[in-house]
Every structure is written in structure tokens, then in C-alpha cells.
Tab-separated table of C-alpha atoms in Angstrom:
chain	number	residue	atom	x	y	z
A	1	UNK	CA	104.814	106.006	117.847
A	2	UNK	CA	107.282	108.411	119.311
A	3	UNK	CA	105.830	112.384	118.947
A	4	UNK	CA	109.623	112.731	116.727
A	5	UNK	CA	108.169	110.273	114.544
A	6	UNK	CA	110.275	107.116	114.761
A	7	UNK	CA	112.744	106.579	111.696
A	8	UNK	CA	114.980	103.220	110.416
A	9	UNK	CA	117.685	101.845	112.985
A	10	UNK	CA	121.602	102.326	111.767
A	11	UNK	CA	122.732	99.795	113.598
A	12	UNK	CA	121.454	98.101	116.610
A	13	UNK	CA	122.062	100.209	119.473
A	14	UNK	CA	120.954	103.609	117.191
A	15	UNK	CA	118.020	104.859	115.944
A	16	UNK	CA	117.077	107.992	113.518
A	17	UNK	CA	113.998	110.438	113.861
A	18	UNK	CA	112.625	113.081	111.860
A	19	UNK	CA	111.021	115.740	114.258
A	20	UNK	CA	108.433	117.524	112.982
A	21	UNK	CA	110.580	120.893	112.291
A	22	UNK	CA	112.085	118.504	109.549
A	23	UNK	CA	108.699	117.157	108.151
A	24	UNK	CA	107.459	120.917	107.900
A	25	UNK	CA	110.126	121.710	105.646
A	26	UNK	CA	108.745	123.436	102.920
A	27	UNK	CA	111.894	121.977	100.042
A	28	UNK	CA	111.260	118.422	102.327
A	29	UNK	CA	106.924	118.773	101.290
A	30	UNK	CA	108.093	119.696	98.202
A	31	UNK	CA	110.045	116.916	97.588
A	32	UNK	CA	107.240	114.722	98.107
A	33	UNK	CA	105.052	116.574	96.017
A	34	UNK	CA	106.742	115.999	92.789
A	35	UNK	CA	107.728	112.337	93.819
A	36	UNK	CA	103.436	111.797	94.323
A	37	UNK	CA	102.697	113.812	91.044
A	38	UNK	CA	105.730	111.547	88.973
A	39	UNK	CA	104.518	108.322	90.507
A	40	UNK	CA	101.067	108.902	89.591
A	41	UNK	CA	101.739	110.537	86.061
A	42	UNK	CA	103.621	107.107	85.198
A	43	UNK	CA	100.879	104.999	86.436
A	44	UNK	CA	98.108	106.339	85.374
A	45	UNK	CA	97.112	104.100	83.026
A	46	UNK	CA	96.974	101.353	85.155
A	47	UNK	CA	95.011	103.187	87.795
A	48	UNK	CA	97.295	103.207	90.413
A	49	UNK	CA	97.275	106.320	92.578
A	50	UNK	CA	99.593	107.521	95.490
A	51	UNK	CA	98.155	109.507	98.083
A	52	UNK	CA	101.270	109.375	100.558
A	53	UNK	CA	104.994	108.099	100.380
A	54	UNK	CA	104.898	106.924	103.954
A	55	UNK	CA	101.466	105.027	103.964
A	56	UNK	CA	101.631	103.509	100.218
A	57	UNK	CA	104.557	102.419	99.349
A	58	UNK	CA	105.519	99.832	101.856
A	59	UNK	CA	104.008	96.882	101.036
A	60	UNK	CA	105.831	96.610	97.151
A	61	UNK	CA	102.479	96.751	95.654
A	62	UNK	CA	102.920	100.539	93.907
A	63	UNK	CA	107.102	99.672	93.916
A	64	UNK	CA	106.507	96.852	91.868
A	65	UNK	CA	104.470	98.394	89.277
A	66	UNK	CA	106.559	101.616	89.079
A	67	UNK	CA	109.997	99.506	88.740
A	68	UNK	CA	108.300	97.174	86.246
A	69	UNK	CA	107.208	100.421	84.132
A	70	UNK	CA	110.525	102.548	84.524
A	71	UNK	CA	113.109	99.625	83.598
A	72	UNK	CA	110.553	98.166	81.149
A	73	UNK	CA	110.882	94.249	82.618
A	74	UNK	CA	108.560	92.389	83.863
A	75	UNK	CA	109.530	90.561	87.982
A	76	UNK	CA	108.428	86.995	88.564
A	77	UNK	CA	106.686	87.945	92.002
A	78	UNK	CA	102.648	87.725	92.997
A	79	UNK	CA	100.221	90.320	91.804
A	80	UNK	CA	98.584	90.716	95.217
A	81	UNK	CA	100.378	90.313	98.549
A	82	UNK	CA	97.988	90.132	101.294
A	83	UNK	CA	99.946	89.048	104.335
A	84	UNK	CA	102.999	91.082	106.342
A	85	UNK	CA	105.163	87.690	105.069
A	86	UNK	CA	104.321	88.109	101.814
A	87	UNK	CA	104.341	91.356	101.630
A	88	UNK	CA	107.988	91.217	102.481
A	89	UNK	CA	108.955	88.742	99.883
A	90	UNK	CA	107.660	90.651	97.215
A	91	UNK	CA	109.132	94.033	98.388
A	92	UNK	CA	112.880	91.717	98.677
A	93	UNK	CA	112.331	90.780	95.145
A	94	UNK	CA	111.467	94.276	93.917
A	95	UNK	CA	113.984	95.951	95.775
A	96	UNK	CA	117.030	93.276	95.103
A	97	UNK	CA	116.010	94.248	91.206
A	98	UNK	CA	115.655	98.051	91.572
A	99	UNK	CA	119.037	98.605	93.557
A	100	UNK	CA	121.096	95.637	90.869
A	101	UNK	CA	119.338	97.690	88.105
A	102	UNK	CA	120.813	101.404	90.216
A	103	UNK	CA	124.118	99.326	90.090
A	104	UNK	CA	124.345	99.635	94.181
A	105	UNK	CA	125.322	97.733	96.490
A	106	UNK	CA	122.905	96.565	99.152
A	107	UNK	CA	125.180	97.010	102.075
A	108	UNK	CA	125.339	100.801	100.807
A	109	UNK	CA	122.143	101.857	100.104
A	110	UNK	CA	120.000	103.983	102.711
A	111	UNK	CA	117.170	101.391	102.182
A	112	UNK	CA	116.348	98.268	103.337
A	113	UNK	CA	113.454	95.791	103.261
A	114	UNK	CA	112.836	96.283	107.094
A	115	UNK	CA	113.309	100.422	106.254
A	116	UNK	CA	110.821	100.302	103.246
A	117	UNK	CA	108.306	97.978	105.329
A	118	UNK	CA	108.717	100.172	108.203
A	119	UNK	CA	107.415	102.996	106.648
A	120	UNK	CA	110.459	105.043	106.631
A	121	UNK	CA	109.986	108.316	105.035
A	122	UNK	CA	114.107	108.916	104.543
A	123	UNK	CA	114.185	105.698	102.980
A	124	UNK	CA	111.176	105.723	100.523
A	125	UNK	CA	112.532	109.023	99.426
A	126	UNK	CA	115.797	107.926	98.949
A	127	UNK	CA	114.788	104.810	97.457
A	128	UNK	CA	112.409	107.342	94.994
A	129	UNK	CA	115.070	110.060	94.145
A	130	UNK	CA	117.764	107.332	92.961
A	131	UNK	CA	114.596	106.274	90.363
A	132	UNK	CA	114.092	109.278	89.014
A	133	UNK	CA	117.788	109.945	88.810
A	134	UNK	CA	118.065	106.919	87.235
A	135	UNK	CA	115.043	106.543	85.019
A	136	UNK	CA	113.896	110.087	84.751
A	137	UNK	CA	116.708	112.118	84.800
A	138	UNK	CA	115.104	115.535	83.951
A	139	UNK	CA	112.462	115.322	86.077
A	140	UNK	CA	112.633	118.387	88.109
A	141	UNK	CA	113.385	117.402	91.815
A	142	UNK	CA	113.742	120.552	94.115
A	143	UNK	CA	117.876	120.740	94.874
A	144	UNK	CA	119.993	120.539	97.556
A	145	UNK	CA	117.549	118.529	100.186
A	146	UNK	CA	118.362	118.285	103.556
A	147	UNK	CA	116.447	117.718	106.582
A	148	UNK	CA	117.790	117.646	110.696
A	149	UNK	CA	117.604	114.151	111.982
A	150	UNK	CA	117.962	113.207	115.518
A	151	UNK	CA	119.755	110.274	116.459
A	152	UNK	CA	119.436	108.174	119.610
A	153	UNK	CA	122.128	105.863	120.834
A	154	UNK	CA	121.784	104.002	123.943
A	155	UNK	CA	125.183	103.287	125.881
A	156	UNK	CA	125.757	102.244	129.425
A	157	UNK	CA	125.980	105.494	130.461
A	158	UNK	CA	121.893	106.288	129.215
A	159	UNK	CA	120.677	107.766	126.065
A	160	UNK	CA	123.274	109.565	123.835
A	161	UNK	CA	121.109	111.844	121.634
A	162	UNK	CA	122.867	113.966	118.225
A	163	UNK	CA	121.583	115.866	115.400
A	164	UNK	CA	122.694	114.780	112.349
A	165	UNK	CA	121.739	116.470	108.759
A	166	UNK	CA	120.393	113.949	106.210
A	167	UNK	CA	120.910	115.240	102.101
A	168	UNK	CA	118.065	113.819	99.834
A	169	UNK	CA	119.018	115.702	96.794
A	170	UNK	CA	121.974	117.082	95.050
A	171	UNK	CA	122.316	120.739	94.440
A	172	UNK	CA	121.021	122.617	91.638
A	173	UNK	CA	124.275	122.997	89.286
A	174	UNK	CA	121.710	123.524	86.062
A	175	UNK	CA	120.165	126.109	87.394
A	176	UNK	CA	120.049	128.219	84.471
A	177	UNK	CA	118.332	125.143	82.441
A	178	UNK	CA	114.302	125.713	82.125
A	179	UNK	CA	112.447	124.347	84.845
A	180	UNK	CA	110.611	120.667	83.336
A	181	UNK	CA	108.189	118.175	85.167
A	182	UNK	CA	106.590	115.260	84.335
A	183	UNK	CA	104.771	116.405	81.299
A	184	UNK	CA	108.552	117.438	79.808
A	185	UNK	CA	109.210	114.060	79.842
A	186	UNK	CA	106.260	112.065	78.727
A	187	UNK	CA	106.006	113.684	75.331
A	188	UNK	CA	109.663	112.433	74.948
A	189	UNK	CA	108.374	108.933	75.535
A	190	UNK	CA	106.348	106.496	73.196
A	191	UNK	CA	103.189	108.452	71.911
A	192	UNK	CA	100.862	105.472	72.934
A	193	UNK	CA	101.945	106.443	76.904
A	194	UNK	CA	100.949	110.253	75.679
A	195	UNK	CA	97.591	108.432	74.456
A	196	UNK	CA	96.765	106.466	76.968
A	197	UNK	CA	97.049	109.763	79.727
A	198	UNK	CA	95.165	111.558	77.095
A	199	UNK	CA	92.372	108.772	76.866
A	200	UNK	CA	92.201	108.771	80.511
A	201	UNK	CA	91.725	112.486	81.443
A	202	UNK	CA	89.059	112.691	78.346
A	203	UNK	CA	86.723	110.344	79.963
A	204	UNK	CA	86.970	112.035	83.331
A	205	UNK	CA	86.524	115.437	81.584
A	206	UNK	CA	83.622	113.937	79.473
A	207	UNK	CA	81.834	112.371	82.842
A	208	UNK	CA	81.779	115.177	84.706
A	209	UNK	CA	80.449	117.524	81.528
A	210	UNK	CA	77.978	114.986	80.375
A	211	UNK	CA	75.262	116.676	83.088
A	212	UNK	CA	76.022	119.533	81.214
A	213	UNK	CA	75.585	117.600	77.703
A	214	UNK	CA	78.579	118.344	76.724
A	215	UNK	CA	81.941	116.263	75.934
A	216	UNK	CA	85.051	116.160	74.448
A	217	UNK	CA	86.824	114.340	71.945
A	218	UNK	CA	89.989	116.618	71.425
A	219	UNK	CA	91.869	117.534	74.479
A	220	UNK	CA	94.191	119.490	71.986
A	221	UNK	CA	91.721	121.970	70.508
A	222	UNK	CA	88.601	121.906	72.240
A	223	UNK	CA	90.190	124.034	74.956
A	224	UNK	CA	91.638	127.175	73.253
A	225	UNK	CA	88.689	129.139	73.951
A	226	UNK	CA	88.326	128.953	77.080
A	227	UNK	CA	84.565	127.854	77.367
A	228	UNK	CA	84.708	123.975	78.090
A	229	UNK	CA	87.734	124.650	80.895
A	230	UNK	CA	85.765	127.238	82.623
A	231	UNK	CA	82.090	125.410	82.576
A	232	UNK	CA	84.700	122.276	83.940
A	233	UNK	CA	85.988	124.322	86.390
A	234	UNK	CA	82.874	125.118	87.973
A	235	UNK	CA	81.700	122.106	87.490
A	236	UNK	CA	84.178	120.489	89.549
A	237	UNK	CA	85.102	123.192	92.228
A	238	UNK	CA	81.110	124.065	92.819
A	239	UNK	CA	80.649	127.464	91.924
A	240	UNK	CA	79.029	129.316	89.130
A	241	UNK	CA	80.394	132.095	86.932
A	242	UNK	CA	78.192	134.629	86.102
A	243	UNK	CA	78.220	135.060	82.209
A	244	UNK	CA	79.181	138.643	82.280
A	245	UNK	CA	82.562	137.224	83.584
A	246	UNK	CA	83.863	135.442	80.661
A	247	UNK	CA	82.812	135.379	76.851
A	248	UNK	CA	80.449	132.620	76.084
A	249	UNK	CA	81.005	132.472	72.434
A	250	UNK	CA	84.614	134.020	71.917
A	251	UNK	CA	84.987	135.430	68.873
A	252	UNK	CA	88.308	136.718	68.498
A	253	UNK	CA	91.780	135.857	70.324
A	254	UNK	CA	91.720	138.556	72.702
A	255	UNK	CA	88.196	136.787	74.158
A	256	UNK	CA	89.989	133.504	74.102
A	257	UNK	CA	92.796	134.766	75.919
A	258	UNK	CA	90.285	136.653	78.544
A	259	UNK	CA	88.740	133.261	78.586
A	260	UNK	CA	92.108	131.277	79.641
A	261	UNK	CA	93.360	133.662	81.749
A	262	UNK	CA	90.541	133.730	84.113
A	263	UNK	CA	90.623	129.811	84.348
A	264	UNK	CA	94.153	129.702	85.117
A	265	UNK	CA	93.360	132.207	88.068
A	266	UNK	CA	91.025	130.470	89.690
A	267	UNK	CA	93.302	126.996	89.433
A	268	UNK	CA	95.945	128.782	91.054
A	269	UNK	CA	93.498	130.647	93.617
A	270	UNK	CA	92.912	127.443	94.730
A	271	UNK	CA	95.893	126.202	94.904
A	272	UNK	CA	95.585	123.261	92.011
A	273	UNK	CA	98.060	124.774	89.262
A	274	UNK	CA	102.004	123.951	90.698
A	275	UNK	CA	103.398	124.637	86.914
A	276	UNK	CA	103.111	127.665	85.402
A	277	UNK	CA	101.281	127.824	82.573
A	278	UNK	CA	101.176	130.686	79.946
A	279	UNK	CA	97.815	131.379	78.712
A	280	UNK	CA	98.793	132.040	75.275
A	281	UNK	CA	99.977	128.382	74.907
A	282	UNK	CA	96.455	126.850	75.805
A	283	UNK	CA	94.938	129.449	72.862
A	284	UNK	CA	97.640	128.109	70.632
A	285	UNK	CA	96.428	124.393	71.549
A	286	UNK	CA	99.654	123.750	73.033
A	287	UNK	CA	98.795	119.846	73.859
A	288	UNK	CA	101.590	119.775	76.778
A	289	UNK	CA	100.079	123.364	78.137
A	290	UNK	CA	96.568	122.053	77.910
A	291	UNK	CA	97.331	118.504	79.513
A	292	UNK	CA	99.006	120.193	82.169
A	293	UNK	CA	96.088	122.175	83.137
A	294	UNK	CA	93.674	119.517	82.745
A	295	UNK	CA	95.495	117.027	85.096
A	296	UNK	CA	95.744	119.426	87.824
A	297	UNK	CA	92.272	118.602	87.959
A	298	UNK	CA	92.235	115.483	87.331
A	299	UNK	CA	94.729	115.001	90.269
A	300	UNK	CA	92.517	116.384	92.772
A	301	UNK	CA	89.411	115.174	91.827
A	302	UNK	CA	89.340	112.366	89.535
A	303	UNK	CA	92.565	110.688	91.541
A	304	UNK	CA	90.709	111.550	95.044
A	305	UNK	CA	88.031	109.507	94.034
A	306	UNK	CA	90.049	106.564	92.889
A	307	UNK	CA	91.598	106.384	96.646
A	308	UNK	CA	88.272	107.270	98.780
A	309	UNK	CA	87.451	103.679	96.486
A	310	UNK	CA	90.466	102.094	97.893
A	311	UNK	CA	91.985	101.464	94.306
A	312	UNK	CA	95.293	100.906	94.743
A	313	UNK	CA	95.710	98.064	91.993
A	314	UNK	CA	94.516	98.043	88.375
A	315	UNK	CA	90.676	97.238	88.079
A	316	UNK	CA	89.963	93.514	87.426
């Protein structure tokens, strides 16, 4: 692979490359970042988890189930695709659905089969953002993306090089409208989808407390104190807090709130809480507030583990 990091062809005698300058990009990573986070939100119930937009998505396996989920249909193509020709059927089929259901036209879209297969980061993205634009309209997708691309032409006379600049987003014109992500959106949706993420982050909580003997059976209220999130935290991260830190047995809101506040902390100190998240809420059993917090760990733990497994499909 070229050091640039080789890109789809235009035509025949062109190709594109996004040098590392361009991959660094801090709007370009975070980009990516919600795209991961949205993927896996909507498919967590079937156990399906996205570690990276250029490695998993080009063989239609994680497509097909996210298409399937956002336009609510179901695609006559095989479960499992094993081999590179099959793999490229099923991706035809799931992309000649997604772009008739984006009402584009295949000769205009900036994706392809042989893009998509190809591990093309531009196209998977692009691909991705006209999904969410389409199917989850206010989720919140940094604005105004561009990266630098670098194209190579070869004519007669040698290599004809150019640097061209690629937009994946739109800009921001709501930018006075409250920032939303994922979580914004699924308590819009059908409470059993609520449920279900709900059902699945309470028996990772509950595994990883049982050594503890504890476990939960309200994600809602069991976490306004404090206590359980902090004793998880630790649990998870590998350190102990020191009881004189935080209030074992909180007895008034102020404790609570000392409680909270301390967790949050060390999620952001380590870099695991991307959404801010008022402390008050979680002590008012704000259910969105608390499920945030709660799959921030999930994501890096529960979701790590899934992928070490090599579970990319739902469990038989």
C-alpha cells in the first residue's frame, strides 16, 4: 500500500489518496467517531460491533444489518458471505437498495461496489453520512468536513499529481440548536429499542459487579447516588477509591451530587465521556443522562471484548 494511503480510482487513468495530514484531521477522526458510536448504538442488540470504518465495513456484513435496521425491510441476500465473490454480491445487493432507498443515482454517488470493497475510507464515509442524513437526521455529525486529497493522473507526459479538497459534511447552519447524539434519538424511537439497549448494558453492568455481589435491576434509579457507578468504575478501569473519597452511604443530595461528580471526572480523565453530562441529571435519574454514562463504558469495555472474540455477527 502506498505510504499516502491508496484511495478509489475516478476514472481509469486517475487515482485519489488521502495523505496522512488528512487522516490526522481532528473534524476528519471526529467524523468517524460518531459514525462508530451511531453504528454500534443501532446494533447493539444484535451484537454487532464496529471497531473501524475502513476494516469492517467492506464485506456488506455490518451494511446489511444497519440498512435492514434503518429502512426497516428486510434484503433477500445470504446471512454469511465467506468468499471475496460473494462478498461482492451481497454488498451489490445492499448497496443497489441503500442508494434506490437515498433516491440517487448510481452513476452519481461517490461509492461504488469496487470503492466499498476496496476499503475506501472517502467512500464508506460518504456512503455513512448520506444514512444518517437520511435515516437519522439529528444525529449530530461534526459540520463542514473537508479533507486534502491528492490526485494522480498518469498522461504521456508522466505522472500529473493535484490536490483536490473532498467535503464530507455540510456546514453547521443550526448552530444555535442544542447539540444531540445518538441517545437524542433513540428515546424518540420505539421503547422496546430503548429496552433492549437497556437490557443489554444491565447484564454487562451486573457481570462485572457480581464479584462484588452486587447487581442491578434499574438502570434508572439505582445510579443517583453515586455508589454502584463509582464501585463500577473501579471495577472496570482497575483502581481503588479510598472511602474517604466519596460517601459510601449518601444521605442527602449534596453527597449524591459529590458522589456523581467525582465519577464523571474520572470518565472524562480518561478520556471515556465524549457527551457532556450534567451531574444533577444522573441524581434526578435522568434515564437518557444515566444511559449515556453507562455506555461510555460499555463501549470500551464490554464492546472491546465482543471484537477481541471476533463477533462481528449476532451469536447463533
Amino acid at each position: 500500500m502506498n505510504s499516502l494511503g491508496f484511495m478509489s480510482p475516478l476514472r481509469r487513468e486517475k487515482k485519489k489518496y488521502l495523505p496522512p495530514t488528512s487522516r490526522k484531521d481532528p473534524k476528519f477522526e471526529e467524523l468517524q467517531k460518531v459514525l462508530v458510536e451511531w453504528i454500534n448504538a443501532t446494533l447493539l442488540p444484535e451484537h454487532i460491533v464496529v471497531r473501524s470504518l475502513e476494516e469492517d465495513m467492506f464485506d456488506g456484513l455490518i451494511l446489511h444489518h444497519l440498512f435492514q435496521k434503518l429502512a426497516s425491510l428486510k434484503l433477500q441476500v445470504e446471512e454469511i458471505a465467506l468468499t471475496a465473490a460473494s462478498q461482492r454480491r451481497k454488498l451489490a445487493v445492499v448497496l443497489e437498495a441503500a442508494t434506490r432507498s437515498l433516491q440517487a443515482e448510481e452513476c452519481e454517488v461517490p461509492w461504488s461496489v469496487e470503492t466499498i470493497f476496496n476499503k475506501d475510507l472517502l467512500a464508506t464515509l460518504h456512503l455513512l453520512v448520506a444514512l444518517a442524513t437520511r435515516f437519522q437526521p439529528d444525529l449530530p455529525l461534526p459540520a463542514d468536513v473537508q479533507v486534502e486529497v491528492i490526485v494522480l493522473e498518469s498522461t504521456k507526459g508522466g505522472l500529473k499529481s493535484e490536490r483536490l479538497v473532498e467535503r464530507l459534511t455540510e456546514g453547521g447552519e443550526d448552530k444555535d440548536r442544542p447539540s444531540q447524539d445518538v441517545f437524542d434519538e433513540l428515546f424518540k424511537l420505539a421503547p422496546e429499542k430503548v429496552d433492549a439497549v437497556k437490557e443489554a448494558i444491565v447484564t454487562f453492568v451486573n457481570q462485572k459487579l457480581d464479584r462484588l455481589g452486587l447487581s442491578v435491576q434499574s438502570l434508572d434509579t439505582q445510579f443517583a447516588d453515586g455508589v454502584i457507578l463509582l464501585l463500577l468504575i473501579g471495577q472496570l478501569e482497575g483502581f481503588f477509591l479510598h472511602l474517604k473519597e466519596f460517601y459510601l452511604t449518601p444521605s442527602s443530595p449534596a453527597e449524591m451530587l459529590h458522589n456523581v461528580t467525582l465519577a464523571l471526572e474520572l470518565l472524562k480523565d480518561g478520556g471515556l465521556l465524549s457527551y457532556p453530562v450534567n451531574p444533577e441529571d444522573i441524581v434526578d435519574k435522568d434515564a437518557k443522562s444515566t444511559l449515556r454514562v453507562l455506555y461510555s463504558l460499555f463501549c470500551k469495555h464490554k464492546l472491546q471484548e465482543v471484537a477481541d472474540a471476533g463477533c462481528r455477527g449476532p451469536p447463533s
